[in-house]
Coordinates of C-alpha atoms in Angstrom, one line a residue:
X174 CA -49.1 -49.9 64.7
X175 CA -52.8 -49.2 65.0
X176 CA -55.0 -50.4 62.2
X177 CA -58.7 -49.9 61.2
X178 CA -60.4 -52.3 58.8
X179 CA -63.7 -51.3 57.1
X180 CA -65.3 -54.0 55.0
X181 CA -68.9 -55.2 54.7
X182 CA -67.9 -58.9 54.4
X183 CA -67.0 -60.6 57.7
X184 CA -64.7 -63.1 55.9
X185 CA -62.6 -60.2 54.5
X186 CA -62.4 -58.5 57.9
X187 CA -61.3 -61.7 59.6
X188 CA -58.8 -62.5 56.8
X189 CA -57.1 -59.1 57.0
X190 CA -57.1 -59.1 60.8
X191 CA -55.5 -62.5 60.9
X192 CA -52.8 -61.6 58.4
X193 CA -51.9 -58.3 60.1
X194 CA -52.1 -59.3 63.7
X195 CA -48.4 -60.3 63.7
X196 CA -47.3 -56.7 62.8
X197 CA -50.1 -54.6 64.5
X198 CA -50.6 -53.9 68.2
X199 CA -54.2 -52.8 67.9
X200 CA -56.8 -53.6 65.1
X201 CA -60.4 -52.3 65.0
X202 CA -63.0 -53.4 62.5
X203 CA -66.2 -51.9 61.0
X204 CA -68.7 -53.4 58.5
X205 CA -69.7 -50.1 57.0
X206 CA -68.4 -46.6 56.5
X207 CA -71.3 -45.1 58.3
X208 CA -70.2 -44.0 61.8
X209 CA -66.5 -44.5 61.2
X210 CA -65.6 -40.8 61.6
X211 CA -67.7 -40.5 64.8
X212 CA -66.0 -43.6 66.2
X213 CA -62.5 -42.2 65.3
X214 CA -63.3 -38.9 67.0
X215 CA -63.8 -40.8 70.3
X216 CA -60.7 -42.9 70.0
X217 CA -57.8 -42.0 72.5
X218 CA -55.4 -42.5 69.6
X219 CA -56.1 -42.4 65.9
X220 CA -55.2 -45.3 63.6
X221 CA -52.0 -45.2 61.6
X222 CA -53.4 -47.1 58.6
X223 CA -57.0 -47.7 57.4
X224 CA -58.0 -50.6 55.1
X225 CA -61.1 -49.4 53.4
X226 CA -63.4 -51.4 51.1
X227 CA -64.6 -49.5 48.1
X228 CA -68.1 -51.1 47.5
X229 CA -70.1 -51.2 50.7
X230 CA -73.9 -50.6 51.5
X231 CA -75.1 -47.4 53.1
X232 CA -71.8 -45.5 52.6
X233 CA -69.1 -46.5 50.1
X234 CA -65.4 -46.3 50.7
X235 CA -64.8 -43.2 48.6
X236 CA -67.3 -41.2 50.6
X237 CA -65.9 -42.5 53.8
X238 CA -62.4 -41.5 52.8
X239 CA -63.5 -38.0 52.0
X240 CA -65.2 -37.6 55.4
X241 CA -62.1 -38.9 57.2
X242 CA -59.8 -36.4 55.4
X243 CA -62.2 -33.5 56.2
X244 CA -62.6 -34.5 59.8
X245 CA -58.8 -34.8 60.4
X246 CA -57.1 -32.4 58.0
X247 CA -54.0 -31.9 60.1
X248 CA -53.3 -35.6 60.7
X249 CA -51.7 -37.9 58.2
X250 CA -53.5 -41.3 58.2
X251 CA -52.7 -43.7 55.4
X252 CA -55.8 -45.0 53.6
X253 CA -55.4 -48.1 51.5
X254 CA -58.5 -49.1 49.5
X255 CA -59.5 -52.8 49.1
X256 CA -61.2 -53.2 45.7
X257 CA -62.3 -55.8 43.2
X258 CA -62.7 -53.0 40.6
X259 CA -60.0 -53.1 37.9
X260 CA -60.8 -50.2 35.7
X261 CA -58.5 -47.1 35.4
X262 CA -61.2 -44.8 36.6
X263 CA -61.5 -46.7 39.9
X264 CA -57.7 -46.8 40.3
X265 CA -57.6 -43.0 39.8
X266 CA -60.3 -42.4 42.5
X267 CA -58.4 -44.7 44.9
X268 CA -55.3 -42.6 44.5
X269 CA -57.2 -39.3 44.6
X270 CA -59.0 -40.0 47.9
X271 CA -56.5 -42.4 49.4
X272 CA -52.8 -43.3 49.4
X273 CA -52.9 -46.8 47.7
X274 CA -55.0 -49.7 46.7
X275 CA -54.9 -53.5 46.9
X276 CA -56.8 -55.7 44.6
X277 CA -59.1 -58.5 45.8
X278 CA -58.7 -61.3 46.5
X279 CA -56.1 -60.0 48.9
X280 CA -52.6 -61.6 48.8
X281 CA -50.8 -62.0 52.1
X282 CA -47.4 -60.7 51.0
X283 CA -48.8 -57.7 49.2
X284 CA -51.0 -56.7 52.2
X285 CA -48.2 -56.9 54.7
X286 CA -45.7 -55.1 52.5
X287 CA -48.0 -52.2 51.6
X288 CA -49.3 -51.7 55.2
X289 CA -45.6 -51.6 56.5
X290 CA -44.5 -49.2 53.8
X291 CA -47.3 -46.8 54.5
X292 CA -46.7 -47.1 58.2
X293 CA -43.1 -46.0 57.7
X294 CA -44.4 -43.0 55.8
X295 CA -46.8 -42.1 58.6
X296 CA -44.0 -42.2 61.1
X297 CA -41.8 -40.0 59.0
X298 CA -44.6 -37.5 58.6
X299 CA -45.3 -37.4 62.3
X300 CA -41.6 -36.9 63.1
X301 CA -41.5 -34.0 60.6
X302 CA -44.5 -32.5 62.2
X303 CA -42.9 -32.8 65.7
X304 CA -39.7 -31.3 64.5
X305 CA -41.6 -28.5 62.8
X306 CA -43.4 -27.7 66.0
X307 CA -40.2 -27.9 68.0
X308 CA -38.5 -25.5 65.6
X309 CA -41.4 -23.1 65.8
X310 CA -41.2 -23.1 69.5
X311 CA -37.5 -22.7 69.4
X312 CA -37.8 -19.8 66.9
X313 CA -40.2 -18.0 69.1
X314 CA -37.8 -18.4 72.1
X315 CA -34.9 -17.2 70.0
X316 CA -36.8 -14.1 68.8
X317 CA -37.6 -13.3 72.4
X318 CA -34.0 -13.8 73.5
X319 CA -32.8 -11.6 70.6
X320 CA -35.2 -8.8 71.5
X321 CA -34.0 -8.8 75.1
X322 CA -30.3 -8.9 74.0
X323 CA -30.9 -6.2 71.4
X324 CA -32.2 -4.0 74.2
X325 CA -29.1 -4.6 76.3
X326 CA -26.7 -3.8 73.4
X327 CA -28.7 -0.7 72.5
X328 CA -28.3 0.6 76.0
X329 CA -24.5 -0.1 75.7
X330 CA -24.3 1.8 72.5
X331 CA -26.3 4.7 73.8
X332 CA -23.9 5.0 76.7
X333 CA -21.0 5.2 74.3
X334 CA -22.7 7.6 71.9
X335 CA -23.3 10.1 74.7
X336 CA -19.6 10.4 75.1
X337 CA -18.6 10.4 71.4
X338 CA -20.7 13.5 70.8
X339 CA -18.1 15.5 72.9
X340 CA -15.1 14.2 70.9
X341 CA -14.1 15.3 67.5
X342 CA -11.8 13.6 65.1
X343 CA -13.1 10.1 65.7
X344 CA -15.1 8.3 63.1
X345 CA -16.1 4.6 62.7
X346 CA -18.5 2.1 61.1
X347 CA -19.5 -1.3 62.2
X348 CA -21.7 -3.6 60.1
X349 CA -22.7 -7.0 61.6
X350 CA -22.9 -10.2 59.5
X351 CA -25.9 -11.3 61.6
X352 CA -28.4 -9.5 63.9
X353 CA -25.6 -9.0 66.5
X354 CA -22.1 -7.8 66.1
X355 CA -19.0 -9.7 67.2
X356 CA -17.1 -6.5 66.5
X357 CA -16.9 -3.7 69.0
X358 CA -15.9 -0.1 68.7
X359 CA -16.2 1.9 71.9
X360 CA -15.1 5.5 72.8
X361 CA -14.9 7.0 76.3
X362 CA -14.0 10.4 77.7
X363 CA -10.7 10.7 79.4
X364 CA -11.6 12.6 82.6
X365 CA -8.5 14.8 82.4
X366 CA -8.8 15.6 78.7
X367 CA -8.5 13.3 75.6
X368 CA -10.2 10.0 75.0
X369 CA -10.0 6.2 75.2
X370 CA -10.8 4.2 72.1
X371 CA -11.1 0.4 71.6
X372 CA -11.7 -1.5 68.4
X373 CA -12.2 -5.3 69.1
X374 CA -13.3 -8.5 67.4
X375 CA -14.7 -11.3 69.5
X376 CA -14.3 -15.0 68.5
X377 CA -17.1 -16.3 66.3
X378 CA -20.2 -14.5 65.1
X379 CA -23.7 -13.4 66.2
X380 CA -25.0 -13.5 69.7
X381 CA -22.2 -15.6 71.4
X382 CA -19.6 -13.2 70.1
X383 CA -21.6 -10.1 71.1
X384 CA -22.2 -11.5 74.6
X385 CA -18.5 -12.0 75.1
X386 CA -18.0 -8.3 74.4
X387 CA -20.2 -7.2 77.3
X388 CA -17.6 -7.6 80.1
X389 CA -15.0 -6.0 77.9
X390 CA -17.3 -3.0 77.4
X391 CA -18.2 -2.6 81.0
X392 CA -14.6 -2.9 82.2
X393 CA -13.6 -0.4 79.5
X394 CA -16.1 2.3 80.6
X395 CA -15.5 1.7 84.3
X396 CA -11.7 2.0 84.0
X397 CA -12.0 5.0 81.7
X398 CA -14.3 6.8 84.1
X399 CA -11.5 6.5 86.7
X400 CA -8.9 8.0 84.3
X401 CA -6.6 5.0 84.6
X402 CA -3.7 4.4 82.3
X403 CA -4.0 2.4 79.1
X404 CA -1.9 -0.5 80.6
X405 CA -4.3 -0.7 83.6
X406 CA -7.3 -0.7 81.4
X407 CA -6.2 -3.5 79.1
X408 CA -5.0 -5.5 82.1
X409 CA -8.4 -5.1 83.8
X410 CA -10.3 -6.1 80.6
X411 CA -8.1 -9.1 80.2
X412 CA -8.7 -10.2 83.8
X413 CA -12.5 -9.8 83.3
X414 CA -12.5 -11.8 80.1
X415 CA -10.2 -14.6 81.3
X416 CA -12.6 -15.2 84.2
X417 CA -15.8 -14.9 82.1
X418 CA -15.1 -16.5 78.7
X419 CA -15.1 -20.3 78.1
X420 CA -12.1 -22.0 76.5
X421 CA -11.6 -21.0 72.9
X422 CA -13.3 -17.6 73.2
X423 CA -11.2 -14.4 73.1
X424 CA -11.2 -10.8 72.1
X425 CA -8.7 -9.4 69.6
X426 CA -8.3 -5.7 70.2
X427 CA -6.5 -2.4 69.6
X428 CA -6.9 0.0 72.5
X429 CA -5.8 3.7 72.3
X430 CA -5.3 6.5 74.8
X431 CA -5.3 10.0 73.4
X432 CA -4.0 12.6 75.8
X433 CA -5.4 16.1 76.5
X434 CA -3.4 17.9 73.8
X435 CA -5.0 15.7 71.2
X436 CA -1.8 14.6 69.5
X437 CA -0.1 12.3 72.0
X438 CA -1.4 8.7 71.7
X439 CA -0.6 5.4 73.3
X440 CA -1.5 2.1 71.7
X441 CA -1.8 -1.6 72.9
X442 CA -2.5 -4.3 70.3
X443 CA -3.4 -7.9 70.6
X444 CA -4.6 -10.1 67.7
X445 CA -6.0 -7.6 65.3
X446 CA -4.6 -6.9 61.8
X447 CA -2.0 -4.1 61.4
X448 CA -3.1 -0.6 62.3
X449 CA -1.9 2.2 59.9
X450 CA -0.5 5.6 60.7
X451 CA -1.0 7.9 57.7
X452 CA 0.2 11.4 56.8
X453 CA -2.1 14.1 55.5
X454 CA -1.8 12.7 51.9
X455 CA -2.6 9.1 52.9
X456 CA 0.9 7.8 52.7
X457 CA 1.7 5.1 55.3
X458 CA 4.1 6.5 57.9
X459 CA 4.0 3.4 60.1
X460 CA 2.3 0.1 60.6
X461 CA 1.5 -0.9 64.2
X462 CA 1.8 -4.6 64.4
X463 CA 0.0 -6.5 67.3
X464 CA 2.6 -8.3 69.4
X465 CA 0.3 -9.5 72.1
X466 CA -2.1 -12.4 72.5
X467 CA -5.8 -11.4 72.3
X468 CA -7.6 -10.4 75.5
X469 CA -9.0 -13.2 77.7
X470 CA -6.4 -15.8 76.7
X471 CA -3.6 -15.3 79.3
X472 CA -3.8 -15.2 83.1
X473 CA -2.9 -12.0 84.8
X474 CA 0.6 -13.1 85.7
X475 CA 1.3 -14.0 82.0
X476 CA -0.4 -10.9 80.5
X477 CA 1.9 -8.2 79.1
X478 CA 0.9 -4.6 78.8
X479 CA 3.8 -3.1 76.7
X480 CA 2.5 0.1 75.2
X481 CA 3.6 2.0 72.1
X482 CA 3.7 5.8 72.4
X483 CA 3.5 8.3 69.6
X484 CA 3.1 12.0 68.9
X485 CA 1.3 12.8 65.7
X486 CA 1.1 15.9 63.7
X487 CA -2.1 17.8 62.9
X488 CA -3.9 16.1 60.0
X489 CA -2.3 12.7 60.4
X490 CA -4.5 9.7 60.9
X491 CA -4.7 6.3 62.5
X492 CA -6.8 3.7 60.8
X493 CA -7.7 0.4 62.6
X494 CA -10.0 -2.3 61.5
X495 CA -11.1 -5.9 62.1
X496 CA -10.2 -8.9 59.9
X497 CA -13.6 -8.9 58.3
X498 CA -12.1 -6.2 56.0
X499 CA -9.1 -8.1 54.7
X500 CA -10.8 -11.5 54.8
X501 CA -13.9 -10.4 52.8
X502 CA -14.3 -12.8 49.8
X503 CA -15.6 -12.4 46.3
X504 CA -17.5 -15.0 44.4
X505 CA -14.3 -16.7 43.3
X506 CA -13.3 -17.2 47.0
X507 CA -10.5 -14.6 46.7
X508 CA -9.9 -12.4 49.8
X509 CA -9.8 -8.6 49.7
X510 CA -6.4 -8.7 51.3
X511 CA -3.8 -6.2 52.6
X512 CA -2.7 -4.9 49.2
X513 CA -6.2 -3.8 48.2
X514 CA -6.7 -2.2 51.6
X515 CA -3.5 -0.1 51.3
X516 CA -4.6 1.1 47.8
X517 CA -7.9 2.1 49.3
X518 CA -6.1 4.0 52.0
X519 CA -4.3 6.1 49.4
X520 CA -7.5 7.3 47.8
X521 CA -8.7 10.5 49.4
X522 CA -9.2 11.6 53.0
X523 CA -12.6 10.0 53.6
X524 CA -11.0 6.7 54.7
X525 CA -14.0 4.9 56.1
X526 CA -16.3 5.4 53.0
X527 CA -13.5 4.6 50.7
X528 CA -12.5 1.4 52.4
X529 CA -16.1 0.3 52.9
X530 CA -17.1 0.9 49.3
X531 CA -14.0 -0.9 48.1
X532 CA -14.8 -4.0 50.2
X533 CA -18.5 -3.8 49.1
X534 CA -17.6 -3.6 45.4
X535 CA -15.2 -6.4 45.8
X536 CA -17.3 -8.9 47.8
X537 CA -20.7 -7.8 46.3
X538 CA -21.8 -7.4 50.0
X539 CA -21.5 -11.1 50.6
X540 CA -19.5 -10.5 53.8
X541 CA -19.3 -13.6 56.0
X542 CA -17.7 -11.6 58.8
X543 CA -18.5 -8.4 60.8
X544 CA -16.9 -5.4 59.2
X545 CA -15.6 -2.6 61.4
X546 CA -13.3 0.4 60.6
X547 CA -12.0 3.1 63.0
X548 CA -10.5 6.4 61.8
X549 CA -8.9 9.0 64.1
X550 CA -7.8 12.3 62.6
X551 CA -5.5 14.3 64.8
X552 CA -5.7 16.4 66.9
X553 CA -8.5 14.6 68.8
X554 CA -10.4 17.2 70.7
X555 CA -12.6 16.6 73.7
X556 CA -15.1 19.5 74.5
X557 CA -16.0 17.9 77.8
X558 CA -12.7 18.1 79.6
X559 CA -12.1 18.7 83.3
X560 CA -9.1 20.0 85.2
X561 CA -5.9 18.1 85.1
X562 CA -4.8 16.2 88.2
X563 CA -1.4 17.4 89.7
X564 CA 1.5 15.2 88.6
X565 CA 2.4 14.2 92.2
X566 CA -1.0 12.5 92.5
X567 CA 0.4 9.7 90.4
X568 CA 3.2 8.5 92.7
X569 CA 4.0 7.6 96.3
X570 CA 5.8 10.1 98.6
X571 CA 8.0 7.4 100.2
X572 CA 11.6 7.0 99.0
X573 CA 12.5 3.5 97.9
X574 CA 15.9 1.9 97.2
X575 CA 15.7 -1.8 96.4
X576 CA 16.9 -4.5 94.0
X577 CA 14.8 -7.1 92.3
X578 CA 16.6 -10.3 91.3
X579 CA 15.5 -12.7 88.5
X580 CA 17.6 -15.9 88.4
X581 CA 17.4 -18.4 85.5
X582 CA 14.5 -20.5 87.0
X583 CA 12.4 -17.3 87.4
X584 CA 13.1 -16.1 83.9
X585 CA 12.0 -19.5 82.6
X586 CA 8.7 -19.6 84.5
X587 CA 7.2 -16.1 84.8
X588 CA 6.5 -13.0 82.7
X589 CA 9.1 -10.7 84.1
X590 CA 7.6 -7.4 83.0
X591 CA 4.2 -8.4 84.5
X592 CA 5.8 -9.0 87.8
X593 CA 7.8 -5.7 87.6
X594 CA 4.7 -3.8 86.6
X595 CA 2.8 -5.2 89.6
X596 CA 5.6 -4.1 91.9
X597 CA 5.8 -0.6 90.4
X598 CA 2.1 -0.1 90.8
X599 CA 2.7 0.2 94.5
X600 CA 5.0 3.1 93.8
X601 CA 3.3 4.7 90.8
X602 CA -0.5 5.1 91.5
X603 CA -1.6 4.4 87.9
X604 CA -1.8 7.1 85.3
X605 CA 0.5 7.6 82.3
X606 CA 3.7 7.4 84.3
X607 CA 3.2 3.7 85.1
X608 CA 2.8 3.0 81.3
X609 CA 5.7 5.1 80.3
X610 CA 8.1 3.6 82.9
X611 CA 7.0 0.1 81.9
X612 CA 7.5 0.9 78.3
X613 CA 11.2 1.8 79.0
X614 CA 11.7 -1.3 81.1
X615 CA 10.0 -3.5 78.5
X616 CA 12.7 -2.4 76.0
X617 CA 15.6 -2.8 78.5
X618 CA 14.4 -6.2 79.7
X619 CA 13.9 -7.4 76.1
X620 CA 17.5 -6.3 75.2
X621 CA 19.0 -7.9 78.3
X622 CA 17.1 -11.3 78.0
X623 CA 16.8 -11.7 74.2
X624 CA 20.1 -10.3 73.1
X625 CA 22.3 -10.5 76.2
X626 CA 21.3 -13.9 77.7
X627 CA 19.7 -15.7 74.7
X628 CA 21.9 -14.2 71.9
X629 CA 19.0 -13.6 69.5
X630 CA 19.3 -11.3 66.5
X631 CA 16.5 -8.8 65.8
X632 CA 17.1 -9.2 62.1
X633 CA 15.2 -12.4 62.3
X634 CA 12.0 -10.4 62.6
X635 CA 12.5 -8.8 59.2
X636 CA 11.5 -11.9 57.3
X637 CA 7.7 -12.5 56.5
X638 CA 7.5 -15.3 59.1
X639 CA 10.4 -13.9 61.2
X640 CA 8.3 -12.7 64.1
X641 CA 6.9 -16.2 64.7
X642 CA 10.3 -17.8 64.2
X643 CA 12.0 -15.3 66.5
X644 CA 9.7 -16.2 69.4
X645 CA 9.9 -19.9 68.7
X646 CA 13.7 -19.7 69.0
X647 CA 13.3 -17.5 72.1
X648 CA 11.2 -20.1 73.9
X649 CA 13.7 -22.9 72.9
X650 CA 16.7 -21.0 74.1
X651 CA 15.0 -19.8 77.3
X652 CA 14.2 -23.4 78.3
X653 CA 17.9 -24.3 78.0
X654 CA 19.2 -21.1 79.7
X655 CA 22.2 -21.8 81.9
X656 CA 21.5 -22.1 85.6
X657 CA 23.8 -19.2 86.7
X658 CA 22.1 -16.7 84.3
X659 CA 20.4 -13.7 85.9
X660 CA 18.9 -10.3 85.5
X661 CA 18.8 -7.7 88.3
X662 CA 16.8 -4.5 88.5
X663 CA 17.9 -1.8 90.9
X664 CA 15.2 0.8 91.7
X665 CA 16.0 4.1 93.3
X666 CA 12.9 6.2 93.7
X667 CA 13.2 9.8 95.0
X668 CA 9.8 11.4 95.3
X669 CA 11.2 14.7 96.5
X670 CA 13.2 15.0 93.2
X671 CA 10.3 13.5 91.2
X672 CA 12.8 11.0 89.8
X673 CA 13.0 7.3 89.3
X674 CA 16.4 5.7 88.5
X675 CA 16.4 2.1 87.1
X676 CA 19.6 0.1 86.7
X677 CA 19.3 -3.2 84.8
X678 CA 22.2 -5.7 84.9
X679 CA 22.6 -9.1 83.3
X680 CA 25.5 -11.6 83.1
X681 CA 25.1 -12.5 79.4
X682 CA 27.0 -11.2 76.4
X683 CA 27.8 -7.5 76.2
X684 CA 28.4 -5.1 73.2
X685 CA 30.2 -1.9 72.3
X686 CA 28.3 0.3 74.7
X687 CA 30.7 3.3 74.0
X688 CA 29.4 3.4 70.4
X689 CA 25.8 3.0 71.7
X690 CA 26.1 5.8 74.2
X691 CA 27.7 8.0 71.5
X692 CA 24.9 7.3 69.1
X693 CA 22.3 7.9 71.8
X694 CA 23.9 11.3 72.5
X695 CA 23.8 12.2 68.8
X696 CA 20.1 11.2 68.7
X697 CA 20.8 8.6 66.0
X698 CA 18.3 5.8 65.5
X699 CA 19.1 2.2 66.4
X700 CA 15.7 0.6 66.4
X701 CA 12.5 2.1 67.5
X702 CA 12.6 0.5 71.0
X703 CA 15.7 2.2 72.1
X704 CA 14.7 5.5 70.5
X705 CA 11.5 5.5 72.5
X706 CA 13.3 4.6 75.7
X707 CA 15.7 7.5 75.2
X708 CA 12.9 10.0 74.4
X709 CA 11.0 9.0 77.5
X710 CA 14.0 9.2 79.9
X711 CA 16.0 12.1 81.2
X712 CA 19.1 10.0 80.6
X713 CA 19.8 6.4 79.4
X714 CA 23.4 5.1 79.7
X715 CA 25.0 1.7 79.1
X716 CA 28.1 0.5 80.9
X717 CA 30.0 -2.6 82.1
X718 CA 30.7 -3.8 78.5
X719 CA 27.0 -3.3 77.6
X720 CA 25.8 -5.6 80.4
X721 CA 24.4 -2.7 82.5
X722 CA 22.1 0.1 81.6
X723 CA 20.9 3.0 83.8
X724 CA 17.7 4.9 82.9
X725 CA 16.6 8.0 84.8
X726 CA 12.9 9.0 84.5
X727 CA 11.6 12.3 85.8
X728 CA 7.9 12.8 86.5
X729 CA 8.0 16.6 85.9
X730 CA 9.6 16.2 82.5
X731 CA 7.8 17.1 79.3
X732 CA 8.1 13.7 77.5
X733 CA 9.0 14.0 73.8
X734 CA 7.2 11.2 72.2
X735 CA 8.7 10.0 68.9
X736 CA 6.6 11.2 66.0
X737 CA 4.9 8.7 63.7
X738 CA 7.7 9.2 61.3

């Protein structure tokens, strides 16, 4: 503590100096107020507390205090008057021009207590000033960082907008809760007709969330420019994010591939709320439920790229959105929710304005999350299409006849379909055929492992929490799978016939395959998965008490995607 004592009586200066020497590191004394300001201006450090006598020759204490305040307006120095005056007017002037007063004769305890108290106030004030200055500097740096980041994101959005202008039928809105948007809606041309679309929601809000979307955006546009399949695109985005993002950061997403005819669409979903498929009148035809982990969570060998394929009718729509819609809260803390969303979907054809206005009216625009809505009205037309690549570009010209075996210890430790997809990518050079074949195998492997080896019932998924319970039970039974269990995949690839035959066999429980084959032949529905597989294949036949299934896929076939109904 640095002290300055101003008193015309030597005895008072010595007395105060003696009392305060035990708590102060530096004490300077003056016998008059004249010259105090000049002396302070030459000091390397200003005093923390000034003891100032009121009645002094040449220049009194009040005048001296006024001069000190005027000379150092931005510095808080505690001024305590020493006075023998005891009238209210004098007390008022002490508190007007200073911070406190002590009556004479000075008492030791009062002097020490008041000096220490005002020194604490001085330290608090200086800490506040320091924090204010630090915050000001930080604010300036943040503003600079934001301006640079905003420029980067503007360039990204400009890149997307240049492509959207050529595509009709796609509409979207995205409103950030802060300067930057953790949500992402990007659209890219499909080189051979059609479009790629991604709606995504990064973990958190603001700049960190927006930054985490950069590698996803770059990977999306790079893969789209190459005309790769949807499965390859989401796999590449996942690989980019898993290497880039820190623990706990991820990107929930729905990614679509619309083919050149504008009606056939493939979808991959991981972590976002349900996507709706609507008819011309706004009735819900189907809900697409995300069954995958968000992008950036799993390593490449664990990541699954199962794709859902549909063929929509003209006028039908797909509506996708981020959780900021359903989780928007009103003043009572109530969420907008799924029920209100579905009611909004039923009102009119202008889906985005209807949903947005409903959320705005409900939450009074107090959205704590980014709000994003994507609407696609079919057919999706791309006016910037190029020639279609010949079908034989997409596969190898070398015949292959081989068998892949998956014993129990492999089934327990790896994602089977990821391994199979990686193997097939050496035969099928990307494109839609790799996705379609893997979609068939995904259903066949799921039936073989979950129903044949693990004896799980699909009806478990029908309960509200059934999907989670189903996969909990799946993991439990998989860990205790008997050692002699296996699944084998025989692949017979004949490029000259543009045909791929896949035979999957397991040694679990079978079923009445004659009834299954009969139903398949009559085109009856037994779950969406098997219907999709049948539609994609030239033939699909079960045998060996239901433990073996053979699917034949032809590359020159016109695939009849199941409609949204």
